[in-house]
Coordinates of C-alpha atoms and ligand atoms in Angstrom, one line a residue:
M1 CA 0.2 0.2 0.0
T2 CA 1.2 3.4 -1.3
W3 CA 2.2 5.7 2.2
I4 CA 0.9 9.1 1.7
G5 CA 1.3 11.7 4.9
T6 CA 2.3 15.3 5.3
S7 CA 3.7 17.2 8.4
W8 CA 2.0 20.0 9.5
K9 CA 5.3 21.2 10.7
M10 CA 4.8 24.5 13.1
N11 CA 1.6 25.4 11.4
K12 CA -2.4 25.4 11.9
T13 CA -4.8 26.2 14.6
L14 CA -7.0 24.2 16.7
A15 CA -9.8 25.4 14.2
E16 CA -7.4 25.3 10.9
A17 CA -6.7 21.0 12.0
R18 CA -10.1 20.8 13.1
A19 CA -11.8 22.0 9.0
F20 CA -8.7 20.1 8.0
V21 CA -9.7 17.0 9.5
D22 CA -13.7 17.7 8.3
G23 CA -12.2 18.6 4.3
L24 CA -11.0 14.8 5.1
V25 CA -13.9 12.9 5.8
A26 CA -15.8 14.6 3.4
A27 CA -13.0 12.3 0.8
R28 CA -13.2 9.9 2.8
S29 CA -13.1 7.3 0.0
A30 CA -10.1 8.5 -1.0
L31 CA -8.0 7.3 1.6
D32 CA -9.0 3.6 0.8
G33 CA -6.3 1.7 -0.6
V34 CA -4.1 4.0 0.8
R35 CA -1.3 4.4 4.1
A36 CA -2.0 7.8 4.8
F37 CA -1.1 10.0 7.8
V38 CA -0.8 13.8 9.2
I39 CA 1.3 15.0 11.5
P40 CA 0.3 17.8 13.4
P41 CA 2.3 20.3 15.7
H42 CA 1.5 19.1 19.5
T43 CA -1.1 21.1 20.3
A44 CA -3.3 20.0 18.0
I45 CA -2.9 16.2 17.9
A46 CA -5.6 15.1 20.5
A47 CA -7.6 17.8 18.7
V48 CA -7.0 15.7 15.2
R49 CA -7.7 12.4 17.1
E50 CA -10.9 13.7 18.5
R51 CA -12.5 14.9 15.1
L52 CA -11.7 11.5 13.3
P53 CA -14.5 9.6 13.7
S54 CA -13.1 6.2 14.8
D55 CA -13.4 4.8 10.9
V56 CA -11.5 6.7 8.7
P57 CA -7.9 5.2 8.1
L58 CA -5.6 8.2 8.9
L59 CA -2.1 7.9 10.9
I60 CA -1.6 10.8 12.9
G61 CA 1.5 11.4 14.0
A62 CA 4.0 13.6 16.3
Q63 CA 6.9 16.6 15.2
N64 CA 9.2 15.0 18.0
A65 CA 9.2 13.6 21.2
H66 CA 11.7 12.9 23.6
W67 CA 13.5 8.9 24.9
A68 CA 13.3 9.7 28.6
P69 CA 9.7 8.9 29.7
A70 CA 9.0 11.3 32.1
G71 CA 11.1 14.1 33.8
A72 CA 12.3 17.5 34.0
Y73 CA 12.8 18.3 30.2
T74 CA 11.3 21.9 29.9
G75 CA 9.4 22.0 27.2
E76 CA 9.8 18.5 25.6
V77 CA 6.8 16.0 25.3
S78 CA 7.0 11.9 26.1
M79 CA 6.4 9.3 23.4
E80 CA 3.8 8.0 25.9
M81 CA 1.9 11.9 25.8
I82 CA 1.9 11.8 22.4
A83 CA 0.3 7.8 21.9
D84 CA -1.9 9.2 24.7
A85 CA -2.4 12.3 22.7
G86 CA -3.8 9.8 19.7
A87 CA 0.1 9.8 17.9
T88 CA 0.5 6.2 16.4
L89 CA 3.2 7.7 14.4
V90 CA 6.4 10.3 15.8
E91 CA 9.0 11.6 13.2
I92 CA 12.5 11.6 14.4
G93 CA 15.3 13.4 12.8
H94 CA 14.5 16.1 10.4
S95 CA 16.9 17.2 9.2
E96 CA 14.9 21.0 10.4
R97 CA 15.1 19.3 14.1
R98 CA 18.6 18.3 12.8
E99 CA 19.9 22.0 11.8
C100 CA 17.6 24.1 14.1
F101 CA 17.5 22.2 16.8
G102 CA 20.6 20.0 17.8
E103 CA 19.3 17.0 17.2
T104 CA 22.5 14.1 16.3
D105 CA 21.5 10.5 15.6
D106 CA 23.1 9.6 18.8
T107 CA 19.5 11.6 20.2
V108 CA 18.0 10.6 16.7
A109 CA 19.5 6.2 18.1
L110 CA 17.7 7.4 21.7
K111 CA 13.7 8.8 19.9
V112 CA 14.0 5.3 17.7
E113 CA 15.0 3.3 20.3
A114 CA 12.4 5.3 22.8
A115 CA 9.8 4.8 20.1
V116 CA 9.9 1.4 19.5
A117 CA 9.8 0.3 23.0
A118 CA 6.6 3.0 23.3
G119 CA 4.5 1.0 20.8
L120 CA 5.0 3.5 18.7
T121 CA 6.1 3.7 14.3
P122 CA 9.2 6.0 14.6
L123 CA 9.6 7.7 10.8
L124 CA 13.5 8.4 10.8
C125 CA 13.8 11.0 8.5
V126 CA 17.5 11.3 6.9
G127 CA 19.2 13.8 3.8
E128 CA 22.4 14.8 2.7
P129 CA 23.1 18.3 2.9
A130 CA 23.7 19.9 -0.9
E131 CA 27.8 20.2 0.0
V132 CA 27.9 16.7 0.5
R133 CA 26.1 16.0 -2.9
A134 CA 28.2 17.7 -4.6
A135 CA 30.5 15.9 -3.3
G136 CA 28.8 12.8 -4.8
G137 CA 28.4 11.7 -1.2
E138 CA 25.1 11.2 -0.7
I139 CA 25.0 6.9 -0.5
D140 CA 27.5 7.3 2.3
W141 CA 26.2 9.7 4.2
V142 CA 22.2 8.8 4.2
A143 CA 23.2 5.1 4.6
G144 CA 25.3 6.3 7.8
Q145 CA 22.7 7.8 9.5
V146 CA 20.5 5.4 8.8
S147 CA 22.8 2.7 10.5
R148 CA 23.5 5.0 13.2
G149 CA 19.0 5.7 13.1
L150 CA 18.1 2.2 13.2
S151 CA 21.5 1.6 16.5
R152 CA 20.0 0.6 19.0
I153 CA 17.2 -1.4 18.7
A154 CA 17.0 -5.4 17.3
A155 CA 17.3 -6.3 14.4
H156 CA 13.5 -8.1 14.7
D157 CA 12.2 -4.8 15.5
R158 CA 13.4 -2.9 12.1
H159 CA 9.9 -3.7 10.7
R160 CA 8.4 -1.3 13.3
V161 CA 9.9 1.4 11.5
V162 CA 9.3 3.6 8.7
L163 CA 12.0 6.0 6.5
A164 CA 11.6 9.0 4.5
Y165 CA 14.8 10.0 2.5
E166 CA 14.7 13.7 2.6
P167 CA 17.5 15.6 1.2
V168 CA 18.5 19.2 3.0
W169 CA 18.7 20.7 -0.3
A170 CA 15.2 19.3 -1.7
I171 CA 13.8 20.9 1.7
G172 CA 10.9 23.8 2.2
D173 CA 10.7 27.2 0.0
L174 CA 14.2 27.1 -0.4
G175 CA 15.0 23.7 -1.5
R176 CA 14.7 22.7 -5.2
E177 CA 12.7 20.1 -6.6
A178 CA 14.6 17.0 -6.7
L179 CA 14.5 14.9 -10.5
P180 CA 13.6 11.2 -10.2
D181 CA 17.0 10.3 -11.6
E182 CA 18.6 11.8 -8.9
I183 CA 16.8 10.1 -6.2
A184 CA 16.9 7.0 -7.8
P185 CA 20.5 5.9 -6.0
V186 CA 19.6 6.5 -3.1
M187 CA 16.1 5.1 -2.6
A188 CA 17.5 1.8 -4.5
M189 CA 20.4 1.3 -1.7
L190 CA 18.3 2.4 1.1
S191 CA 15.8 -0.4 0.3
A192 CA 17.9 -2.7 -1.0
R193 CA 20.7 -2.7 2.6
F194 CA 16.9 -1.7 4.8
G195 CA 14.4 -2.4 3.0
E196 CA 11.3 -5.4 3.6
A197 CA 13.7 -7.9 1.7
R198 CA 16.6 -7.4 4.3
N199 CA 13.9 -8.1 7.0
G200 CA 13.9 -4.2 7.4
V201 CA 12.2 -1.2 7.7
A202 CA 7.9 -1.7 6.4
A203 CA 8.3 1.3 4.2
V204 CA 10.9 3.5 2.6
L205 CA 9.1 7.5 1.1
Y206 CA 10.5 10.2 0.0
G207 CA 9.7 13.5 0.7
G208 CA 11.5 17.0 -0.7
S209 CA 9.0 19.5 -2.5
V210 CA 6.9 17.1 -3.3
N211 CA 3.3 18.6 -4.9
R212 CA 0.7 17.2 -7.1
L213 CA 3.2 17.6 -10.1
N214 CA 6.0 15.8 -9.7
A215 CA 4.2 13.3 -7.2
A216 CA 3.4 10.5 -9.9
A217 CA 6.8 10.0 -11.1
L218 CA 9.1 10.5 -7.5
L219 CA 6.6 7.3 -6.9
G220 CA 7.1 5.6 -10.0
V221 CA 11.2 5.5 -9.0
P222 CA 11.7 2.2 -7.8
G223 CA 12.4 1.3 -4.0
T224 CA 9.9 3.9 -3.3
D225 CA 6.9 2.9 -1.3
G226 CA 5.6 6.6 -0.6
L227 CA 5.5 10.5 -0.6
F228 CA 6.4 12.0 2.9
V229 CA 5.1 15.4 1.3
G230 CA 4.9 19.6 3.5
R231 CA 3.9 22.6 2.0
A232 CA 2.0 20.8 -0.8
A233 CA -0.2 19.0 1.4
W234 CA -0.8 22.1 3.8
D235 CA -4.4 22.5 2.2
V236 CA -6.3 19.5 2.5
A237 CA -8.4 19.3 -0.7
E238 CA -4.1 19.4 -2.2
F239 CA -3.6 16.3 0.5
V240 CA -6.7 14.7 -0.7
E241 CA -5.5 15.1 -4.9
L242 CA -1.8 13.7 -3.9
V243 CA -3.4 10.9 -1.8
R244 CA -5.7 9.9 -5.1
I245 CA -2.5 10.2 -6.7
G246 CA -0.6 7.8 -4.8
A247 CA -3.8 5.2 -4.4
R248 CA -3.4 4.9 -8.4
A249 CA -0.1 4.3 -7.9
G250 CA -0.2 1.5 -5.8
A251 CA -3.0 0.7 -8.1
A252 CA -0.3 0.4 -10.7
G253 CA 1.9 -1.1 -9.1
R254 CA 0.0 -3.8 -8.3
L255 CA -0.7 -4.9 -12.0
D256 CA 3.3 -4.3 -13.0
A257 CA 3.3 -6.9 -9.9
R258 CA 1.1 -9.6 -11.2
Ligands
PGA301 P1 8.2 20.4 1.6 O1 9.0 19.9 3.0 O2 7.2 19.1 0.9 O3 7.6 22.1 1.9 O4 9.3 20.7 1.1 C1 9.3 18.2 3.5 C2 9.4 17.3 4.3 O5 10.0 18.8 5.1 O6 9.2 16.9 4.5

């Protein structure tokens, strides 16, 4: 099943979050056959959970959580707290967290371990900065980030993890769209070394300047199980359109596999 998800980053009030859910519920049939997820800011997780009818197949995530179960960590929330609010998924190691908030591969590994222990699905984000890509070092960089990120969990727990390859140079307003050919070697490496065939992670997603125009081509890159979208999915109609593109790609993939 194709994964299509969005993180709202630091956007949406409670009213805006509820309006997004209502828009999605109005288009609920689009969600059939796709593993869709939405990652609100912490303040809106519970509101999204409460607004969403329990039979609508949408996963809810959190954008971050601390590895410790509780304690004197002002401003942080624990894995248990986000699960209690309604999250089943937790984003870990997004490049904005690494760049702006000092996340390292060590803290990422601690969070992946804590997420698995709490029964959450870690969505482990990896990706090389522009200078590493310019020097041709992206494969080693990304493989190293994944190895270190998974280093604290047992091999038999890897299937509980979802990876997102998000090259830093392709993310956000200052990013540029990646071409399918540019990401293909990295996606191939991730699925070969860490994917299901190796008893590895549950899925490998691509993210960074994804939108309705490039989504189908990016989903066509071998080894890509879905898309992780920022800006282009914050409007619910656009999110629904991306979900539909994901459903079509999944259906085409099933036909190809026959
Ligand atoms: P973007 O963000 O789609 O707005 O580039 C992607 C991400 O940060 O996951």
